[in-house]
mmCIF file of C-alpha atoms in Angstrom:
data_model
loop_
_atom_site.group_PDB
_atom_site.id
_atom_site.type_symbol
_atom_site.label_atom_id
_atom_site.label_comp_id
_atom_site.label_asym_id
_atom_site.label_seq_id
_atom_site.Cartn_x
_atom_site.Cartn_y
_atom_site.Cartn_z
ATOM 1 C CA UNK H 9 -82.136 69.913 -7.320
ATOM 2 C CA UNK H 10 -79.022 71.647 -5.946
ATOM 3 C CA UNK H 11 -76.628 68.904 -4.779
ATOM 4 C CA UNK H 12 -75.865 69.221 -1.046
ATOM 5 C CA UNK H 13 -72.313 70.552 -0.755
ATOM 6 C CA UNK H 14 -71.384 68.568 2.394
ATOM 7 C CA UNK H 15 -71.848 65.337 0.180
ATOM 8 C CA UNK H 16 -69.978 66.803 -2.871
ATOM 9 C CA UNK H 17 -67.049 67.875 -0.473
ATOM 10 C CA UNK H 18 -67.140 63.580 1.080
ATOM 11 C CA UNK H 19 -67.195 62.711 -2.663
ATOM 12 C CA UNK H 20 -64.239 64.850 -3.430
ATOM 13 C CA UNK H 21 -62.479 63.929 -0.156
ATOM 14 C CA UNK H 22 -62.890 60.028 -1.299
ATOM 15 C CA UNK H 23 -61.913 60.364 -4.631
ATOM 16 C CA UNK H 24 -58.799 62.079 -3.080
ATOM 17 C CA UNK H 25 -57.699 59.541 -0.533
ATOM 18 C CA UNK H 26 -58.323 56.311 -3.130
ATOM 19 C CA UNK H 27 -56.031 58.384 -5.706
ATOM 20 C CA UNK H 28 -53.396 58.569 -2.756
ATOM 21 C CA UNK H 29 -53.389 55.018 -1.870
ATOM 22 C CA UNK H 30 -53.524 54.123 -5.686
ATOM 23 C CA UNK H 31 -50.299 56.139 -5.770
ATOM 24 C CA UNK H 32 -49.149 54.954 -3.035
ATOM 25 C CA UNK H 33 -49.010 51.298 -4.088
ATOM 26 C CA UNK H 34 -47.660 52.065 -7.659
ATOM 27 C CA UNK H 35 -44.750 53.615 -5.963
ATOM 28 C CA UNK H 36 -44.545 50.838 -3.947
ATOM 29 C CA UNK H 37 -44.394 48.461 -6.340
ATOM 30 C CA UNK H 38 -41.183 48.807 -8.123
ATOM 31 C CA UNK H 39 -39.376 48.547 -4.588
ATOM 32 C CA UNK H 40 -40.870 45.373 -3.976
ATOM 33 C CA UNK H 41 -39.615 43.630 -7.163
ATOM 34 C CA UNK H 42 -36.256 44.203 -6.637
ATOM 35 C CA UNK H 43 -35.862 42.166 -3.938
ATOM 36 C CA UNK H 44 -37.007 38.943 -6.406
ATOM 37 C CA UNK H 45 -34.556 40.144 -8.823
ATOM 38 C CA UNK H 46 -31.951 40.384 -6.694
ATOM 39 C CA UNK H 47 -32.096 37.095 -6.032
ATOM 40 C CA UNK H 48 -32.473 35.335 -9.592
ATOM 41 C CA UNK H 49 -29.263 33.242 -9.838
ATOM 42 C CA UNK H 50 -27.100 32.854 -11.848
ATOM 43 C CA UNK H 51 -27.123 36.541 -13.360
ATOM 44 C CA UNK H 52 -24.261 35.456 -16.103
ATOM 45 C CA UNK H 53 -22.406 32.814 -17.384
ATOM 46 C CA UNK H 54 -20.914 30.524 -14.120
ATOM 47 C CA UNK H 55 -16.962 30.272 -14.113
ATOM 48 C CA UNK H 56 -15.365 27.525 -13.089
ATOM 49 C CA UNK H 57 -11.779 27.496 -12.250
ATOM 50 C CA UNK H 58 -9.138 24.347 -12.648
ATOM 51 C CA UNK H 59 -6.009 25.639 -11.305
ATOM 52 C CA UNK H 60 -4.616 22.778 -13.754
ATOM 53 C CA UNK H 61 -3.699 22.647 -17.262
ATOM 54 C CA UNK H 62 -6.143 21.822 -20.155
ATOM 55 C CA UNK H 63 -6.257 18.586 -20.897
ATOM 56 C CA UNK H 64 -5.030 16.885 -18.066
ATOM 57 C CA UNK H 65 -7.117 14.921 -15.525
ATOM 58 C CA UNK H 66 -8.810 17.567 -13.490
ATOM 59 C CA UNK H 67 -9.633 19.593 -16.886
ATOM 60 C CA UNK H 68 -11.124 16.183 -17.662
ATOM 61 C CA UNK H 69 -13.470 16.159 -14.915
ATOM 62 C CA UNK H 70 -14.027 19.725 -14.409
ATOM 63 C CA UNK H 71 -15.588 19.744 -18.062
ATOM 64 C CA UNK H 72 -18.073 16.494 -17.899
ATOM 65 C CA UNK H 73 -19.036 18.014 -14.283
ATOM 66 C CA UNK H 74 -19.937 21.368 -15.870
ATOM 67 C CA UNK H 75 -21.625 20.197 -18.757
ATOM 68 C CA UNK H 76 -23.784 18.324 -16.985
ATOM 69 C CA UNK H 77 -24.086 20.777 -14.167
ATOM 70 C CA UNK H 78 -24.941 23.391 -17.551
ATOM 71 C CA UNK H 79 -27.585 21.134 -18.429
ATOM 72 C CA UNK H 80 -29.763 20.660 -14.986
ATOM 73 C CA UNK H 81 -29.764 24.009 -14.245
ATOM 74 C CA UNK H 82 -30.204 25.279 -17.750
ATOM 75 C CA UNK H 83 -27.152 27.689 -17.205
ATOM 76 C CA UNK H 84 -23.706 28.606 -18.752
ATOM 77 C CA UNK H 85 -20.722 27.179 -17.307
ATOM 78 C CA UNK H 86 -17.182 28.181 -18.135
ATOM 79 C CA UNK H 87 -14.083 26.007 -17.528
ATOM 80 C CA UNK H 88 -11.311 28.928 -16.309
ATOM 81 C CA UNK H 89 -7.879 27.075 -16.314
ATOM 82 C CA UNK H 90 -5.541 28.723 -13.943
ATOM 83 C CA UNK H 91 -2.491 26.611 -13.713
ATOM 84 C CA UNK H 92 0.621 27.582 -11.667
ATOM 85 C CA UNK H 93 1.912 27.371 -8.088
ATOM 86 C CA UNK H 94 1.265 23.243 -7.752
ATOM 87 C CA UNK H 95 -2.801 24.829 -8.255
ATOM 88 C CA UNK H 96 -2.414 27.209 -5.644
ATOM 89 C CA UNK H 97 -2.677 30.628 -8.192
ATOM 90 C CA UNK H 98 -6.213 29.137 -9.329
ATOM 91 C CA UNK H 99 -7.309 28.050 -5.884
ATOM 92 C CA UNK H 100 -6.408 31.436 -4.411
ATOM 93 C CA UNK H 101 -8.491 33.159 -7.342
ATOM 94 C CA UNK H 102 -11.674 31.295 -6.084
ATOM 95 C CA UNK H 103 -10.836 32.024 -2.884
ATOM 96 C CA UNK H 104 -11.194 35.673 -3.188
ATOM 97 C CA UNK H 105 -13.852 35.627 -5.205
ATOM 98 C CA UNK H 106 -17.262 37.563 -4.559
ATOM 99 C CA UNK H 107 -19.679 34.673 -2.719
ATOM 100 C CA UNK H 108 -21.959 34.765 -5.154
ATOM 101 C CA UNK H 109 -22.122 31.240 -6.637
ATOM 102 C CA UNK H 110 -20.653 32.415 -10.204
ATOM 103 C CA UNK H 111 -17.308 31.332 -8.968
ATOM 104 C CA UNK H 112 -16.396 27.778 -8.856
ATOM 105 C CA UNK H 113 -13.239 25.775 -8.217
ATOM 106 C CA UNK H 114 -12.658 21.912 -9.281
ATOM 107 C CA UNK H 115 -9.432 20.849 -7.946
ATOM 108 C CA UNK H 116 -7.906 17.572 -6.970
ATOM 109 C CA UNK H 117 -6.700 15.840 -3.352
ATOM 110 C CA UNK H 118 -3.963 18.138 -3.619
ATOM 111 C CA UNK H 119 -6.014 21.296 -2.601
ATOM 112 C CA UNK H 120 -5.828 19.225 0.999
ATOM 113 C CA UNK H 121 -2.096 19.087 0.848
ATOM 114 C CA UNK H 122 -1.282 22.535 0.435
ATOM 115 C CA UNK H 123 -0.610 23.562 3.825
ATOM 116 C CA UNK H 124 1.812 20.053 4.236
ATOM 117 C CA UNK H 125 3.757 21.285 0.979
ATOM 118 C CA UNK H 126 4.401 24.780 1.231
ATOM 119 C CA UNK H 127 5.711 27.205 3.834
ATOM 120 C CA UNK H 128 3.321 29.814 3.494
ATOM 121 C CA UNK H 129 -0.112 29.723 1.481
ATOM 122 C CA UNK H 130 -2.789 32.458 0.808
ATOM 123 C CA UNK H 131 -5.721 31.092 2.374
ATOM 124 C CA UNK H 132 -7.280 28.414 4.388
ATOM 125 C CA UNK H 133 -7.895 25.787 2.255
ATOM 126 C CA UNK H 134 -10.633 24.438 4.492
ATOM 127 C CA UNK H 135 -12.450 28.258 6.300
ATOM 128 C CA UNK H 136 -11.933 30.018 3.141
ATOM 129 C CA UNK H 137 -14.036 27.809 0.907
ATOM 130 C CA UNK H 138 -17.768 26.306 1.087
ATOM 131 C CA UNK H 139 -17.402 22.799 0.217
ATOM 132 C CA UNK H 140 -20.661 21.481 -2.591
ATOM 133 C CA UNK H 141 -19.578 18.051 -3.634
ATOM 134 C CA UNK H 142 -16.713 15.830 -4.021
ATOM 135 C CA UNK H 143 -17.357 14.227 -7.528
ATOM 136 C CA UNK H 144 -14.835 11.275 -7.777
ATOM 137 C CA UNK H 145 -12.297 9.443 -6.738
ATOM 138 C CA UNK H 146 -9.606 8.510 -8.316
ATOM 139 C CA UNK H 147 -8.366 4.713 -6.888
ATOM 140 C CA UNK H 148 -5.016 3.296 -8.073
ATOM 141 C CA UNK H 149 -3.845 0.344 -8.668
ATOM 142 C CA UNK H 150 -0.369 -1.344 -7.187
ATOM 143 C CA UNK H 151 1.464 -2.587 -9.891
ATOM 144 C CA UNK H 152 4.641 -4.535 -10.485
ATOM 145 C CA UNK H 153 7.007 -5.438 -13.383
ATOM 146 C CA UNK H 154 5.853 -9.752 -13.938
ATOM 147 C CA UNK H 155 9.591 -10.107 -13.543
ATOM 148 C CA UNK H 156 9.328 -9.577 -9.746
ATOM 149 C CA UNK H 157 8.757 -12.871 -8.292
ATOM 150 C CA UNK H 158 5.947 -12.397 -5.989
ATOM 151 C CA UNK H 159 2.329 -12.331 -6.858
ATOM 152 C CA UNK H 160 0.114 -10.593 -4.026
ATOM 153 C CA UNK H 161 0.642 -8.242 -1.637
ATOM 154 C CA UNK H 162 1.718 -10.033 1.110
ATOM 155 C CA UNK H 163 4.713 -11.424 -0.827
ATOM 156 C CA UNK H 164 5.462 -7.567 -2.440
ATOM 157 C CA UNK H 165 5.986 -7.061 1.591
ATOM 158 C CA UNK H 166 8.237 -9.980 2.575
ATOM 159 C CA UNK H 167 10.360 -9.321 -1.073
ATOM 160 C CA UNK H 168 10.933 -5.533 -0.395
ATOM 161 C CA UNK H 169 11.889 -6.525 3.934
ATOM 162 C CA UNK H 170 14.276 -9.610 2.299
ATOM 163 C CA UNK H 171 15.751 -6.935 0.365
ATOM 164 C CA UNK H 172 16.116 -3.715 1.774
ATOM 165 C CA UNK H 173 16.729 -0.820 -0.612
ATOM 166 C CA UNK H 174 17.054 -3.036 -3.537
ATOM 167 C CA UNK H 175 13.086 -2.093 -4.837
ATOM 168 C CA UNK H 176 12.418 0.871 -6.415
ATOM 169 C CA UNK H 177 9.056 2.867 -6.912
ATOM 170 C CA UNK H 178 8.212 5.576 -9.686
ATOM 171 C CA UNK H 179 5.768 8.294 -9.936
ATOM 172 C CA UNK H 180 4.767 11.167 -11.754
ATOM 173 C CA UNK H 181 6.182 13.256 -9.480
ATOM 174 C CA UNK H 182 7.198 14.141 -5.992
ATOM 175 C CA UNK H 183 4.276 15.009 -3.619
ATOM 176 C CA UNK H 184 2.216 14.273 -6.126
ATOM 177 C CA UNK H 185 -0.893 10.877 -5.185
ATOM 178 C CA UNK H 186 1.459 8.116 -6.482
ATOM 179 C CA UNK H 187 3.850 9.385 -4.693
ATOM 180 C CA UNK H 188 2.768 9.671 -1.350
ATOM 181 C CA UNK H 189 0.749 6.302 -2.115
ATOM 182 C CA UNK H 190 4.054 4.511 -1.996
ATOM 183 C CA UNK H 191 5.031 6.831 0.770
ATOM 184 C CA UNK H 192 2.004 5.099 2.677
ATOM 185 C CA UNK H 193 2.388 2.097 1.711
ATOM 186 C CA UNK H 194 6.291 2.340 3.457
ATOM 187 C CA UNK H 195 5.003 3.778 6.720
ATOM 188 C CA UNK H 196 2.118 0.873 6.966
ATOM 189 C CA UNK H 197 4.690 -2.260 6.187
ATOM 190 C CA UNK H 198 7.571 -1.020 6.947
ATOM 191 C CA UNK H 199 9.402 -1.764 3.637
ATOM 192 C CA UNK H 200 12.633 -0.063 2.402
ATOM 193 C CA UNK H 201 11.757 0.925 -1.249
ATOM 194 C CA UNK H 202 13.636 4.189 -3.278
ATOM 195 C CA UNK H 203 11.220 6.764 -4.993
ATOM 196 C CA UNK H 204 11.979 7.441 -8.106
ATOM 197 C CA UNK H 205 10.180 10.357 -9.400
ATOM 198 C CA UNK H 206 9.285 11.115 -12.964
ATOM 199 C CA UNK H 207 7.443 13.952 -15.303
ATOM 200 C CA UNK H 208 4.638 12.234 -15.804
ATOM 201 C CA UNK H 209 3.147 8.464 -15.344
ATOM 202 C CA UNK H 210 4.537 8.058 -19.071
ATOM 203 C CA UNK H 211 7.561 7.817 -18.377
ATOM 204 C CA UNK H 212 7.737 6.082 -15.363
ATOM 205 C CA UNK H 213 5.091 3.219 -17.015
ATOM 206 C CA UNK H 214 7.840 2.730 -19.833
ATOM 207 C CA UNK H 215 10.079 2.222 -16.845
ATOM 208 C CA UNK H 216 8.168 -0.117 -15.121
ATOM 209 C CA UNK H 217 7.922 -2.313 -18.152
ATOM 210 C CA UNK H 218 11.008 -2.063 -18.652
ATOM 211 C CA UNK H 219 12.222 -3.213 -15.394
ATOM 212 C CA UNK H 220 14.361 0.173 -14.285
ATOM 213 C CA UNK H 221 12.043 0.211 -11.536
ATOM 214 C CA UNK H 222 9.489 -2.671 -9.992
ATOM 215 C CA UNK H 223 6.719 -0.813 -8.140
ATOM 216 C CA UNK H 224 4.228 1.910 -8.923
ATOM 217 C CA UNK H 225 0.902 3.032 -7.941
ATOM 218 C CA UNK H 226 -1.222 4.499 -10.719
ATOM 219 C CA UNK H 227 -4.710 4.849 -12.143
ATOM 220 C CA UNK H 228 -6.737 2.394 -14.327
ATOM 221 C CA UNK H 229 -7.014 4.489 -16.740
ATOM 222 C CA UNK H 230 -3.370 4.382 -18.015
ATOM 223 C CA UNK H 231 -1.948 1.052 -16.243
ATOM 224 C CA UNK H 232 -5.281 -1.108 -17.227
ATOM 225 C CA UNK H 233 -3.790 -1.565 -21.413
ATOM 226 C CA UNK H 234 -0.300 -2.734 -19.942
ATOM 227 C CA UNK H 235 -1.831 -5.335 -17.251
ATOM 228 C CA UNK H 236 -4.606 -6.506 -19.849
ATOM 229 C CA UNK H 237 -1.698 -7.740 -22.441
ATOM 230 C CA UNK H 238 0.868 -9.095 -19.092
ATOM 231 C CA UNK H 239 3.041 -6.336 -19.130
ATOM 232 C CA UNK H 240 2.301 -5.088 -15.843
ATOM 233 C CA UNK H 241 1.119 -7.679 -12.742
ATOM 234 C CA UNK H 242 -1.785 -5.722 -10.807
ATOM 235 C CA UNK H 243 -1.552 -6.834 -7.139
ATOM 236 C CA UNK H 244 -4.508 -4.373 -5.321
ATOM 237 C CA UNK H 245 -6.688 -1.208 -6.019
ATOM 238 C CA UNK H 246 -6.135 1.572 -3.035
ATOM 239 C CA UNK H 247 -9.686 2.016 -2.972
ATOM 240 C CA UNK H 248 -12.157 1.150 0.141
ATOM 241 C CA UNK H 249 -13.953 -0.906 -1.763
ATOM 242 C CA UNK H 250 -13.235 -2.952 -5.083
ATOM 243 C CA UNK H 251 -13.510 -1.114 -8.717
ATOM 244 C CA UNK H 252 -16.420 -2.290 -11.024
ATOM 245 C CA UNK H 253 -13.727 -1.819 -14.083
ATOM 246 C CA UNK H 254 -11.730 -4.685 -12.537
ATOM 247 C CA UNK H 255 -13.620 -6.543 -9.572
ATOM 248 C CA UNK H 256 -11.918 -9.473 -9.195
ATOM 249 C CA UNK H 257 -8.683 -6.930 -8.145
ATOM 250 C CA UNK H 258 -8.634 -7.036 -4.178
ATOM 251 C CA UNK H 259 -8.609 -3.997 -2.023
ATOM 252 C CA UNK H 260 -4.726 -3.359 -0.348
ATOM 253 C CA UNK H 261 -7.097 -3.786 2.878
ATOM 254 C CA UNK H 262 -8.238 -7.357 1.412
ATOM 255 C CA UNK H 263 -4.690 -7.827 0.120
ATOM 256 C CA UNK H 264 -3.526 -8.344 3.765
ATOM 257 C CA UNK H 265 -2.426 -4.391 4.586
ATOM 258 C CA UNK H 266 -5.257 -2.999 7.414
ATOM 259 C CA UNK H 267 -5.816 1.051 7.056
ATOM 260 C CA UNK H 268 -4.460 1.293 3.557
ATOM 261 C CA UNK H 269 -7.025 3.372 1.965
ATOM 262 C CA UNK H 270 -5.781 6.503 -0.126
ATOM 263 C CA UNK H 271 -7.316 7.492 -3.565
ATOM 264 C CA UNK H 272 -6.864 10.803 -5.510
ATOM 265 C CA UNK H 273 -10.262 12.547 -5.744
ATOM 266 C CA UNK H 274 -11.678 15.526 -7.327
ATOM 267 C CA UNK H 275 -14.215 18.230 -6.015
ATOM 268 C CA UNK H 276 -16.020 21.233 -6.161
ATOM 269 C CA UNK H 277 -16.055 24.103 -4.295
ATOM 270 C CA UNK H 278 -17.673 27.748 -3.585
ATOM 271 C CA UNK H 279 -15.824 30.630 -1.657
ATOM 272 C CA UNK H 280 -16.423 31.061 2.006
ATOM 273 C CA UNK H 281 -20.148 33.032 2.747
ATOM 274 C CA UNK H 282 -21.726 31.689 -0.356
ATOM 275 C CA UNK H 283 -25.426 31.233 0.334
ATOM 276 C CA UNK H 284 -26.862 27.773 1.448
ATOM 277 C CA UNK H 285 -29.524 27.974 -0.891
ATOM 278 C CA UNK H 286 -27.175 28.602 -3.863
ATOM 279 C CA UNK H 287 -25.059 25.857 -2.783
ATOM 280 C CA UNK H 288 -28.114 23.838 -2.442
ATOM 281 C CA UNK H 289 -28.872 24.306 -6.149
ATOM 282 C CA UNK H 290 -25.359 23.565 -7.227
ATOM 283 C CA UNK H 291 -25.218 20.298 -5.588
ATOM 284 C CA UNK H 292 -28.474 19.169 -6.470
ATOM 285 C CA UNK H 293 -27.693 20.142 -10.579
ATOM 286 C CA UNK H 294 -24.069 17.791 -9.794
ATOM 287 C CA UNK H 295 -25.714 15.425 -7.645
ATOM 288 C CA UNK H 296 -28.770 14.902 -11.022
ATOM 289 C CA UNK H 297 -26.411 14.635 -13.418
ATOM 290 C CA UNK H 298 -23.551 12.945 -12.052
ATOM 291 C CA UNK H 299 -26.057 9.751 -11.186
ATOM 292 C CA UNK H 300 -27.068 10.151 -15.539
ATOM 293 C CA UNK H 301 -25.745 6.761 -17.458
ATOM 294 C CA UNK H 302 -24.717 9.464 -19.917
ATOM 295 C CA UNK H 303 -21.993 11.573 -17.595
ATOM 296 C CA UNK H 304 -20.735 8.100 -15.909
ATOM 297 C CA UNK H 305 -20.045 6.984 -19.464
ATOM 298 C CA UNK H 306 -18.348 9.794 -19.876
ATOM 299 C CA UNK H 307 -15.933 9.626 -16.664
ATOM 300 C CA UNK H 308 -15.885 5.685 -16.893
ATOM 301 C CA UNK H 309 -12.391 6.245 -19.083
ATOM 302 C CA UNK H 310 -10.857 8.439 -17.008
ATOM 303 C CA UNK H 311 -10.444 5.743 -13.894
ATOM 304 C CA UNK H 312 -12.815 7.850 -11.634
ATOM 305 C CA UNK H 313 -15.840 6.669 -9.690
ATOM 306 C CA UNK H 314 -18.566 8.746 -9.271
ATOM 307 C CA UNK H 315 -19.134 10.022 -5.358
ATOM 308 C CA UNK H 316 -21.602 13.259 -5.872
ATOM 309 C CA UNK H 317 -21.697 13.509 -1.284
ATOM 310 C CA UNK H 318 -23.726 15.945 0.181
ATOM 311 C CA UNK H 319 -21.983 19.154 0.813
ATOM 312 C CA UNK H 320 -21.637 18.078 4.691
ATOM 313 C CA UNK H 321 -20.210 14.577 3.906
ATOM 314 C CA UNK H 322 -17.485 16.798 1.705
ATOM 315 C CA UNK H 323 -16.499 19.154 4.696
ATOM 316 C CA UNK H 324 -16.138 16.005 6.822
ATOM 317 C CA UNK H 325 -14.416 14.583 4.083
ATOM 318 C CA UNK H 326 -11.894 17.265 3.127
ATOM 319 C CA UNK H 327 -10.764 17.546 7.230
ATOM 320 C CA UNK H 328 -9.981 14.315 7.797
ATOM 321 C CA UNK H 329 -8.215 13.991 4.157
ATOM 322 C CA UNK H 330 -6.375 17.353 5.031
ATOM 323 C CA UNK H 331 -5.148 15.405 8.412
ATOM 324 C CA UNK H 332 -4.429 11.694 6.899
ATOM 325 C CA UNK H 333 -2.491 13.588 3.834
ATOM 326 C CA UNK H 334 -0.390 15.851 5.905
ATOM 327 C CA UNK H 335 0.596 13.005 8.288
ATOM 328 C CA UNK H 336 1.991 10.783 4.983
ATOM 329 C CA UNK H 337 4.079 14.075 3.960
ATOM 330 C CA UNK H 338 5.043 14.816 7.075
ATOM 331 C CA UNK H 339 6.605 11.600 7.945
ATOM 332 C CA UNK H 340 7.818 10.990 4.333
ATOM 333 C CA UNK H 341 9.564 14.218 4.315
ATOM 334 C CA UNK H 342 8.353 14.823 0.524
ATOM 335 C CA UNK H 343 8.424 17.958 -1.370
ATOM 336 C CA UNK H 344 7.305 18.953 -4.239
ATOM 337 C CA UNK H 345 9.964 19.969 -7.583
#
């Protein structure tokens, strides 16, 4: 039987239009995997930059944070240390970074001060970066040579108004958190003390022990040794609430001094425009393993308490810090070497 050519032409014509759309989908489907891989994050290794020196106390943090960061999101993170300008070189390098979440900055309370200290500054250190977490703070601890004959904070007070310009505080350097802690602690009682800044808390600790100043404000982690054997008298911590490493230590607020609250802290960051969802998954990796028993151990020595806010605590945070510092250095006149 001769097949009917009307039904071989349908045949044809079918065969035709299923090879079309067959094509048509297998063209198709390259352009609609690209958008999935254009969004796998991270694409390389994730750099973080400390616009500090290696070694000191941000590098400190800046590692254990990216470690652990490295381990809940199974990524590579690079510590980038960028020191120069009081931080601002390093800060400015995030800050002009590509958005893309492979650019990270951990820097300390002074990132807030910038505008206060200098004259001119490269960016907006609050509209120019996307804030993820702060990840400590820092409290310090009031301390006093046992010679001085007072023994809270009340008496420090009345002793410094008795004797006007005869007290002297050190630091490890001008504008730097010790500094302006004694700054604060000036404008809130009133006291007449002289600042006497040094290159370091080393030096300025041998000092104080040695009774060529009397005063100085200055982490746990290097006063704690000096109090522990009764070379140093620890009056307060400048914290808002009292430090598990020494809990029987009131708060300055405790102490008898309302609104003194000022700790150094450290956080992270993201340039401006980086996506929400990539900042999402950046918190939650510093949030996981911030809260680990292993990572607190390992920021226990440093004097720093673990915080891990939510990104929008941390913008609230860093304004009202960027106000509250400015106001101290403002009124203190202090500027940086």
């Amino acid at each position: 039987m001769t097949p009917n050519k009307n039904v071989l032409h349908h045949a044809a014509e079918g065969t035709s239009r299923r090879r079309f759309v067959a094509s048509a989908v297998a063209c198709a489907l390259p352009t609609l995997a690209f958008p999935a891989r254009a969004q796998a994050w991270p694409k390389g290794p994730i750099r973080v930059v400390v616009p500090h020196p290696a070694g000191g106390p941000a590098d400190q943090i800046a590692r254990i944070a990216a470690n652990g960061i490295a381990q809940s999101l199974g990524a590579t993170l690079v510590v980038d240390n960028r020191p120069g300008g009081g931080g601002m070189l390093g800060a400015q390098a995030v800050a002009q970074a590509k958005p893309d979440g492979e650019t990270l900055l951990v820097n300390a309370s002074v990132h807030v001060t910038y505008p206060a200290l200098f004259k001119q500054v490269a960016f907006d250190v609050i509209k120019d970066f996307t804030p993820i977490t702060q990840l400590t703070r820092v409290p310090m601890l009031l301390v006093i040579n046992p010679q001085l004959p007072v023994n809270d904070v009340k008496g420090l007070i009345a002793y410094a108004k008795a004797n006007p310009g005869k007290l002297s505080f050190g630091s490890s350097g001008n504008a730097g958190a010790a500094h302006l802690a004694g700054e604060l602690f000036k404008q809130l009682t009133g006291a007449d003390m002289v600042h006497v800044p040094y290159r370091g808390a080393a030096p300025a600790l041998t000092d104080l022990i040695g009774g060529q100043i009397q005063v100085m404000f200055d982490p746990a982690s290097s006063s704690m040794q000096h109090i522990r054997s009764g070379k140093l008298r620890a009056l307060a911590v400048t914290s808002p609430a009292r430090m598990a490493l020494v809990p029987d230590l009131p708060t300055m607020i405790e102490a008898g001094l309302p609104g003194y609250v000022l700790t150094n802290w450290y956080g992270l960051w993201a340039p401006k425009d980086t996506p929400a969802a990539t900042v999402q998954r950046i918190y939650a990796a510093a949030a996981q393993s911030l809260k680990t028993s292993e990572i607190q151990a390992q920021i226990r020595p440093t004097g720093a308490e673990v915080v891990a806010s939510t990104p929008e605590e941390f913008a609230r945070f860093v304004v009202a810090e960027k106000d509250m510092w400015a106001q101290i250095v403002v009124k203190s006149g202090a500027k940086l070497d």
